[in-house]
PDB file of C-alpha atoms in Angstrom:
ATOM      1  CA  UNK A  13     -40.485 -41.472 -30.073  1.00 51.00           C
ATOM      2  CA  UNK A  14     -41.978 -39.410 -27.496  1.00 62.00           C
ATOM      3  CA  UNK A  15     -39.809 -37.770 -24.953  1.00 69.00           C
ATOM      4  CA  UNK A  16     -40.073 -38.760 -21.333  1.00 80.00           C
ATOM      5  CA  UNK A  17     -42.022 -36.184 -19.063  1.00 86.00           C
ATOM      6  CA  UNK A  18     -41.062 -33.790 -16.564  1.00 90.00           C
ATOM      7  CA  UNK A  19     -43.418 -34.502 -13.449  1.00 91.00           C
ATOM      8  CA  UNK A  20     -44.951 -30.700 -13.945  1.00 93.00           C
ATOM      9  CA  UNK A  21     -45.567 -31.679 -17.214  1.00 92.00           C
ATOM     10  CA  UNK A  22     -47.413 -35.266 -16.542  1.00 91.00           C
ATOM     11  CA  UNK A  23     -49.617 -32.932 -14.165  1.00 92.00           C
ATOM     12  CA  UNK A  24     -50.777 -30.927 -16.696  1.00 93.00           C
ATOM     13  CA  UNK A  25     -50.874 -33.679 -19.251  1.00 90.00           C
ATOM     14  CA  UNK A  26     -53.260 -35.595 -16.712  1.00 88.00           C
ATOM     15  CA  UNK A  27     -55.139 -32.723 -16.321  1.00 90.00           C
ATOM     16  CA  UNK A  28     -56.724 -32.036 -19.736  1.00 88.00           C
ATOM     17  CA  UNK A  29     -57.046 -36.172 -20.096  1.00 84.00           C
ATOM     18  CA  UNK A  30     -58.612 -36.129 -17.352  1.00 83.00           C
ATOM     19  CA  UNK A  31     -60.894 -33.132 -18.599  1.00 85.00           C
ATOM     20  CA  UNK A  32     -61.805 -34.964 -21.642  1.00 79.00           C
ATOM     21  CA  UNK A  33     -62.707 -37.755 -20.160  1.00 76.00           C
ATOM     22  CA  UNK A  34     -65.231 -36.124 -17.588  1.00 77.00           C
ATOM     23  CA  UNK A  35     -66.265 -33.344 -20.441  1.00 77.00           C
ATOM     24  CA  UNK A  36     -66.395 -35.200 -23.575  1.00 73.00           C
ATOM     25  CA  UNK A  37     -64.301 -32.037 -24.762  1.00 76.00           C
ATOM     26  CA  UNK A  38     -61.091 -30.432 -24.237  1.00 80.00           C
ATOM     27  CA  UNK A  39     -60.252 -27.905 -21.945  1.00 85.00           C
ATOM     28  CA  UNK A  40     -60.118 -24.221 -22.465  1.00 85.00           C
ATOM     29  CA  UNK A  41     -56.937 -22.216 -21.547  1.00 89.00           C
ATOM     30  CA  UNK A  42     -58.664 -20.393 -19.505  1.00 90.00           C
ATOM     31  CA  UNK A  43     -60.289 -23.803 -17.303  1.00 90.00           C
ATOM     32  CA  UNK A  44     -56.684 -24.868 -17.333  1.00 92.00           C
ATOM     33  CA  UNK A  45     -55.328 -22.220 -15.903  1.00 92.00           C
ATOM     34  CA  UNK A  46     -57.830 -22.078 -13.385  1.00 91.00           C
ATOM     35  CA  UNK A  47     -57.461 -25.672 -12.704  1.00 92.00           C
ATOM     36  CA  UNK A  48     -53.764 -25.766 -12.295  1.00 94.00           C
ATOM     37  CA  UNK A  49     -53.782 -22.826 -10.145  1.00 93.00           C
ATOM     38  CA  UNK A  50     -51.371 -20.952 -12.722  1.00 94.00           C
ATOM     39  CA  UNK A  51     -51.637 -17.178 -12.506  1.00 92.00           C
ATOM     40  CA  UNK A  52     -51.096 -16.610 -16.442  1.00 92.00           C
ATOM     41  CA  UNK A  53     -52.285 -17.598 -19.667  1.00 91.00           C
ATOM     42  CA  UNK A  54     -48.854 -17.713 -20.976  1.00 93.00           C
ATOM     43  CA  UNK A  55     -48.084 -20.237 -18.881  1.00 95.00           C
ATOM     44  CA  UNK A  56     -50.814 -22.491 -20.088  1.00 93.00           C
ATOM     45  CA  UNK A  57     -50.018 -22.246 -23.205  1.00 91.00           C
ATOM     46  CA  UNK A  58     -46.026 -22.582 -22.670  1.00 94.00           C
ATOM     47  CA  UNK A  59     -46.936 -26.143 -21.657  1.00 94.00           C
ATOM     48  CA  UNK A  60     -49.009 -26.811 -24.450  1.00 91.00           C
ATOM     49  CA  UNK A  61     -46.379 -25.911 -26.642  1.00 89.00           C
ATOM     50  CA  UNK A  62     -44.217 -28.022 -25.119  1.00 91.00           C
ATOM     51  CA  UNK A  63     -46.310 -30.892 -24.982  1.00 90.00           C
ATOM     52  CA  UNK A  64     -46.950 -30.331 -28.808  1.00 83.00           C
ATOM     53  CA  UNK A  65     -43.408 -30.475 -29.046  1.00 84.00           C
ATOM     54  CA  UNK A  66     -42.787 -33.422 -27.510  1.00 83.00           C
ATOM     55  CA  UNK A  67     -45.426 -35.088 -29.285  1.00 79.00           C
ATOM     56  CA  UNK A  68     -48.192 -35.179 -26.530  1.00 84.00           C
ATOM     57  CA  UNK A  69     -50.711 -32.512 -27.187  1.00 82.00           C
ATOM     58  CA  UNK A  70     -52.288 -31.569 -30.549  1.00 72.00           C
ATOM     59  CA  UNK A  71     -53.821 -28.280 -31.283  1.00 68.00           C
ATOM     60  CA  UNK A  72     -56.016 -28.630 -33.991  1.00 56.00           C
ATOM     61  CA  UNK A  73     -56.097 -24.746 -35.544  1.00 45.00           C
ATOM     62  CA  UNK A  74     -54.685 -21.456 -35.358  1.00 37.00           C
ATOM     63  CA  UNK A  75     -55.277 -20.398 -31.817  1.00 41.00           C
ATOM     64  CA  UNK A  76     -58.027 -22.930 -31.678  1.00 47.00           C
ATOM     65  CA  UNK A  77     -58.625 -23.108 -27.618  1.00 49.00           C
ATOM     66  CA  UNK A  78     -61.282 -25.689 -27.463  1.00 52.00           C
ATOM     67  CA  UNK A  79     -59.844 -27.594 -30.433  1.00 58.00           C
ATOM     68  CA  UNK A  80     -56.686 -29.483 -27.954  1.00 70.00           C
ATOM     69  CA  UNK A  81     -56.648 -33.118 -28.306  1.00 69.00           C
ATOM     70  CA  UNK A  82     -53.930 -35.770 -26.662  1.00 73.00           C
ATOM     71  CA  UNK A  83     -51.675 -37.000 -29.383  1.00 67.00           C
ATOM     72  CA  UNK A  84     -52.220 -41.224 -30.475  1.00 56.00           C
ATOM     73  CA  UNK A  85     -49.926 -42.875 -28.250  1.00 52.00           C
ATOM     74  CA  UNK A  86     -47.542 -45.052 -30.682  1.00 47.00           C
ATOM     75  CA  UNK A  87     -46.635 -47.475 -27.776  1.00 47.00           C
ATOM     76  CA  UNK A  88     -50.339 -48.550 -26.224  1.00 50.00           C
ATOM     77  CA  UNK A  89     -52.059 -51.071 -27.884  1.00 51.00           C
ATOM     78  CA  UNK A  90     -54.869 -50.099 -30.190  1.00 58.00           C
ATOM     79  CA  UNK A  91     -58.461 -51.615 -30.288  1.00 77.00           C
ATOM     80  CA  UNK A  92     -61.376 -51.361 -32.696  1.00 85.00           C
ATOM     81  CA  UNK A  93     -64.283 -49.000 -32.949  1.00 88.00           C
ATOM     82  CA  UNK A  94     -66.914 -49.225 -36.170  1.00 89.00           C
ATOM     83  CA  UNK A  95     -66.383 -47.224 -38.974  1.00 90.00           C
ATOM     84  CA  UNK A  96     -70.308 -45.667 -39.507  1.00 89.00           C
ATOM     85  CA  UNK A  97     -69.934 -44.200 -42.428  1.00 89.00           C
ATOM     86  CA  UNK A  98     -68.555 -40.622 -44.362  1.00 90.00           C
ATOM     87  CA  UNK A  99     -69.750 -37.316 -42.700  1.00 92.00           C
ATOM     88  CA  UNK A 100     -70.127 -34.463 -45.804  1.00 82.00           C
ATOM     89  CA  UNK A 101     -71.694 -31.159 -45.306  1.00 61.00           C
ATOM     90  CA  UNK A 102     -75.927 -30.707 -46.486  1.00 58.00           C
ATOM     91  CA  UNK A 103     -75.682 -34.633 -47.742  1.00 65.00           C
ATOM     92  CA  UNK A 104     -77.489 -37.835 -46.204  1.00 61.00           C
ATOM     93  CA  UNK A 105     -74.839 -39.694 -43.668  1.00 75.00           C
ATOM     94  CA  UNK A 106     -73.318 -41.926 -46.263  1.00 75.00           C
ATOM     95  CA  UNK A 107     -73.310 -45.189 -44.875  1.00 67.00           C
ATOM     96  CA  UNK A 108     -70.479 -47.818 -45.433  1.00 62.00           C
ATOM     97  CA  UNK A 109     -72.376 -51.417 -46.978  1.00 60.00           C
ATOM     98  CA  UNK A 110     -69.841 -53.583 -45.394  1.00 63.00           C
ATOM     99  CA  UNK A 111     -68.931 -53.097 -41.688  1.00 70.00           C
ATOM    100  CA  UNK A 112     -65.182 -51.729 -40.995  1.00 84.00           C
ATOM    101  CA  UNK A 113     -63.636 -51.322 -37.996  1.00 86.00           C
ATOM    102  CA  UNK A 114     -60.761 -48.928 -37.339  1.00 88.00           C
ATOM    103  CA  UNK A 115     -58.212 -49.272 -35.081  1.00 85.00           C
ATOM    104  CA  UNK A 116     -58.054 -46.414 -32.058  1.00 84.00           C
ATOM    105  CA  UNK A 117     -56.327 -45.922 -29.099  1.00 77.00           C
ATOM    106  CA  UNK A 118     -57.647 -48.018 -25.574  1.00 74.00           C
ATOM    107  CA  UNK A 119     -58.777 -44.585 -24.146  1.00 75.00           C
ATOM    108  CA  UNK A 120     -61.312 -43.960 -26.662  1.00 82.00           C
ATOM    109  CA  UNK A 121     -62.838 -47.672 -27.065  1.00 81.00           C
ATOM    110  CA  UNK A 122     -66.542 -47.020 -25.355  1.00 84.00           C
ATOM    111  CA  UNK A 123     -69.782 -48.725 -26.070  1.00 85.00           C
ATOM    112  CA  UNK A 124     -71.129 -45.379 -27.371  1.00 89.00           C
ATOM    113  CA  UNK A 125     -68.098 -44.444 -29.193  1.00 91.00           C
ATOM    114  CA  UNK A 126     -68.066 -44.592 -33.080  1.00 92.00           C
ATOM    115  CA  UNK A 127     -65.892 -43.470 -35.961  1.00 94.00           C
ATOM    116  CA  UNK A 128     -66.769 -41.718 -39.104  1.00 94.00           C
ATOM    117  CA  UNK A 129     -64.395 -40.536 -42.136  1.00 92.00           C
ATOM    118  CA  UNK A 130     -64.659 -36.908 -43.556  1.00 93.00           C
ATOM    119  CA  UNK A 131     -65.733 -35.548 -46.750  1.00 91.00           C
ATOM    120  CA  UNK A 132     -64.909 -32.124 -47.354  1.00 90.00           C
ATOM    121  CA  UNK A 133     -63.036 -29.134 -46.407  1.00 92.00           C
ATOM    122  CA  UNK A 134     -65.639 -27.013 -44.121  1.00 92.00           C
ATOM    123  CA  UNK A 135     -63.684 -27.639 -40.615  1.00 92.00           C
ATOM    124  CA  UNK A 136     -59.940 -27.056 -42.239  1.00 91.00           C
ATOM    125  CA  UNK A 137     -59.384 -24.217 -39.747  1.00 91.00           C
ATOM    126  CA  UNK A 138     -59.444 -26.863 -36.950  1.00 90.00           C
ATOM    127  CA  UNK A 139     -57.167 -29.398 -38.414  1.00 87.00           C
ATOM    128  CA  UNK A 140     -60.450 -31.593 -39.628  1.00 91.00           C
ATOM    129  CA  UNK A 141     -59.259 -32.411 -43.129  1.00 90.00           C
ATOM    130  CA  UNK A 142     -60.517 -34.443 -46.548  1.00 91.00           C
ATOM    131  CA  UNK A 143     -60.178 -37.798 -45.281  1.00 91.00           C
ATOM    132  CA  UNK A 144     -59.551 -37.561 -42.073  1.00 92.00           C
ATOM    133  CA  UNK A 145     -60.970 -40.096 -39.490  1.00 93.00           C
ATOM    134  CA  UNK A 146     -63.269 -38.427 -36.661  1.00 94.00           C
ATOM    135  CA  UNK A 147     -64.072 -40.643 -33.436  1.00 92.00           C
ATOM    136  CA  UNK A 148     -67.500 -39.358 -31.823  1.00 93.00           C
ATOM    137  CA  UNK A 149     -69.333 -39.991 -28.375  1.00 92.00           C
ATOM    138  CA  UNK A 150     -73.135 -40.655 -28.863  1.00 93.00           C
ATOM    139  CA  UNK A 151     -74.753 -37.290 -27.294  1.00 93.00           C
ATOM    140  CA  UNK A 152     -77.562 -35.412 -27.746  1.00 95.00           C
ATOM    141  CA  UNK A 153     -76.850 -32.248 -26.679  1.00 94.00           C
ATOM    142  CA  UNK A 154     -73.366 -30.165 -26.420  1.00 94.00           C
ATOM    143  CA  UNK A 155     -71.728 -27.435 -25.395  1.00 92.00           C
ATOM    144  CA  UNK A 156     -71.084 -24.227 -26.825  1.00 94.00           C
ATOM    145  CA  UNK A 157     -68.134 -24.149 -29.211  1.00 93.00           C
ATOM    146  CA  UNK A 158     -68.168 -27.919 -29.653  1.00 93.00           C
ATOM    147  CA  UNK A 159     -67.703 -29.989 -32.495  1.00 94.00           C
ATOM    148  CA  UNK A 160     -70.632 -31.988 -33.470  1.00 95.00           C
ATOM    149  CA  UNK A 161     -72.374 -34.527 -35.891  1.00 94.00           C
ATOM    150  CA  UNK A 162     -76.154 -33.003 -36.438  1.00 94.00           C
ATOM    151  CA  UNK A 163     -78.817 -33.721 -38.596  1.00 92.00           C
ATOM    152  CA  UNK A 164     -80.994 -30.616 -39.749  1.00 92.00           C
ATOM    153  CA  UNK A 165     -84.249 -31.555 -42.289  1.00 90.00           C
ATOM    154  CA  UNK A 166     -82.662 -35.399 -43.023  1.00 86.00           C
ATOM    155  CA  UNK A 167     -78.914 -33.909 -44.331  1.00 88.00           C
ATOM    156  CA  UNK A 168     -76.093 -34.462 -41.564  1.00 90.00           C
ATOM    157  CA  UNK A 169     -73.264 -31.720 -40.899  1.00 93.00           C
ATOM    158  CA  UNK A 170     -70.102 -31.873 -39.116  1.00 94.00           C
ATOM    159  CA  UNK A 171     -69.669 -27.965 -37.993  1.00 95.00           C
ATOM    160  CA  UNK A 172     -68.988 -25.895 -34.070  1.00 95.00           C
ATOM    161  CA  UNK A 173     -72.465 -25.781 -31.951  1.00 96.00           C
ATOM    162  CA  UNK A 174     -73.235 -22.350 -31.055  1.00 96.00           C
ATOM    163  CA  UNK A 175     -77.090 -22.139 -29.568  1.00 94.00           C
ATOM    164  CA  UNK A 176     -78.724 -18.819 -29.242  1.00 86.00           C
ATOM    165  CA  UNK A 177     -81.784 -16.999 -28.078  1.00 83.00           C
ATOM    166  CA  UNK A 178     -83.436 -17.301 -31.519  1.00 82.00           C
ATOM    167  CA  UNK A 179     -82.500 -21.228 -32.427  1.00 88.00           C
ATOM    168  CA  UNK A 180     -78.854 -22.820 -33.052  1.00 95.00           C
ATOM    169  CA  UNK A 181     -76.210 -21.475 -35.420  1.00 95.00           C
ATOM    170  CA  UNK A 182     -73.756 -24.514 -36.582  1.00 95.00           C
ATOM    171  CA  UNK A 183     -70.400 -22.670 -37.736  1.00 95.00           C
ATOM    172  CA  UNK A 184     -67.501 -23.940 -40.453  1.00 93.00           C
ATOM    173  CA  UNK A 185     -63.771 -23.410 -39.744  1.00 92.00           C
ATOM    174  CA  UNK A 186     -63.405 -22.290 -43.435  1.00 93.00           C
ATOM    175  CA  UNK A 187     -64.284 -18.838 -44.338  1.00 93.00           C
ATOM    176  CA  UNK A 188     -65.467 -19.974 -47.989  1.00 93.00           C
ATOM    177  CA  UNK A 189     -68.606 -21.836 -45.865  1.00 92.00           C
ATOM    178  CA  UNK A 190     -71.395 -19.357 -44.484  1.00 92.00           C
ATOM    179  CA  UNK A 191     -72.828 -20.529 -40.948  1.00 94.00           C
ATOM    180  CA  UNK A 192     -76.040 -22.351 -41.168  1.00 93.00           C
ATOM    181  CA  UNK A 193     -78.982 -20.833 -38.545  1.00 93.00           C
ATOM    182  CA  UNK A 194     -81.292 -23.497 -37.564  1.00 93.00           C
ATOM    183  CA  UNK A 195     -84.826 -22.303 -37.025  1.00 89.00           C
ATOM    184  CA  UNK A 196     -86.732 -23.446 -34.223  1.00 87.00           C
ATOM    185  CA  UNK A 197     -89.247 -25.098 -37.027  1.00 90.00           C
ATOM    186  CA  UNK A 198     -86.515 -27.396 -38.559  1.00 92.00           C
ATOM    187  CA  UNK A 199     -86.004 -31.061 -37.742  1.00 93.00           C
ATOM    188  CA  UNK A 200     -82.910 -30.682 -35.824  1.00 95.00           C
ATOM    189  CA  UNK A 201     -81.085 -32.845 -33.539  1.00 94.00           C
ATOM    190  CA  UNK A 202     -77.574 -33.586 -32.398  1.00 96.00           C
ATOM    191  CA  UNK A 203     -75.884 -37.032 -33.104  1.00 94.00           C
ATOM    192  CA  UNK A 204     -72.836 -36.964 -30.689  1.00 94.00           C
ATOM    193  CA  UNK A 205     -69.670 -34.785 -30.247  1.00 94.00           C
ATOM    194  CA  UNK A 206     -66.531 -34.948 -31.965  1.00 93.00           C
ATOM    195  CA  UNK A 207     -63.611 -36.515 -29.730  1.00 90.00           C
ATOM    196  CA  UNK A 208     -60.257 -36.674 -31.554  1.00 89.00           C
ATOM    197  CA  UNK A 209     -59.135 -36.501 -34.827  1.00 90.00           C
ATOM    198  CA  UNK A 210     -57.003 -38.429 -36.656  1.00 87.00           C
ATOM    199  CA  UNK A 211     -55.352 -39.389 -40.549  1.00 82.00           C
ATOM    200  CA  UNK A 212     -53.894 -42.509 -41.598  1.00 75.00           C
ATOM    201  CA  UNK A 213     -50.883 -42.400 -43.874  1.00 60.00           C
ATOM    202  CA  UNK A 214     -50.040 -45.276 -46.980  1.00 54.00           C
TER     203      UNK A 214
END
């Protein structure tokens, strides 16, 4: 059970919800701190270790400042989004043959909201594991540092968006993966952004 709030610590909590929800991505320490009016980073991330603590915040990574997501809430009611299909590095999107639907928290039910299941290890380094469930807003462009679903020549990736002067680099948070440079001749295009992760347990 989660722990009941201090009111500093609702503030901050509705701040990077709030964040999220006008960003389709989390917060930097740096755009909280400005935010909140705090004069450190330290203090930014003492609250997020606190929230993680008390089971409200989830850092997803070593040090991984983009990669802060709000913890499921085991006390709201859940709804349904479709399960697409599995996500796996340089393959086709696999699709799924009969619809499934996954249950997710009310905050992230949206018409252009859909969920997808992960193959692979490539994004380990931000807490994206084999088998993990991914919930993704329908966008076609990002931000730097992001996490999106692409397609580049036909073969979908799940990887960090990093565009540059000479095309788009997509980068894996596992050192075994090399980054993959798009060139500005390649059939790419961006599928949506990566919301909040999450694993279900037998």
């Amino acid at each position: 059970m989660k722990r009941k709030l201090s009111p500093k610590k609702e503030r901050f909590l509705r701040f990077v919800k709030g964040f999220i929800k006008q960003y389709d991505r989390p917060p930097t320490f740096f755009e909280i701190m400005n935010g909140l009016g705090f004069s450190s980073l330290g203090t930014v991330n003492w609250y997020v270790r606190e929230l993680e603590r008390d089971g409200y915040l989830i850092r997803g990574g070593f040090n991984a400042k983009r990669a802060l997501y709000v913890s499921e809430d085991k006390d709201e009611e859940n709804y349904r989004l479709p399960l697409l299909g599995l996500i796996s590095a340089g393959k086709p999107l696999e699709s799924i043959e009969d619809r499934e639907y996954i249950e997710v928290p009310l905050s992230y039910v949206h018409p252009d909201n859909f969920v997808l299941r992960v193959k692979g290890d490539s994004m380990v380094e931000d807490n994206i594991q084999d088998g993990d469930f991914i919930i993704v807003r329908k966008r076609a462009t990002a931000y730097p540092g992001q996490t999106v679903v692409a397609f580049i020549n036909g073969e979908a990736t799940l990887k960090r968006y990093y565009p540059s002067k000479d095309g788009v680099e997509l980068h894996p948070r596992n050192p075994a993966y090399s980054i993959i440079k798009v060139a500005p001749e390649d059939d790419f295009r961006i599928i949506g952004v990566v919301l909040f992760v999450f694993r279900k347990y037998k």
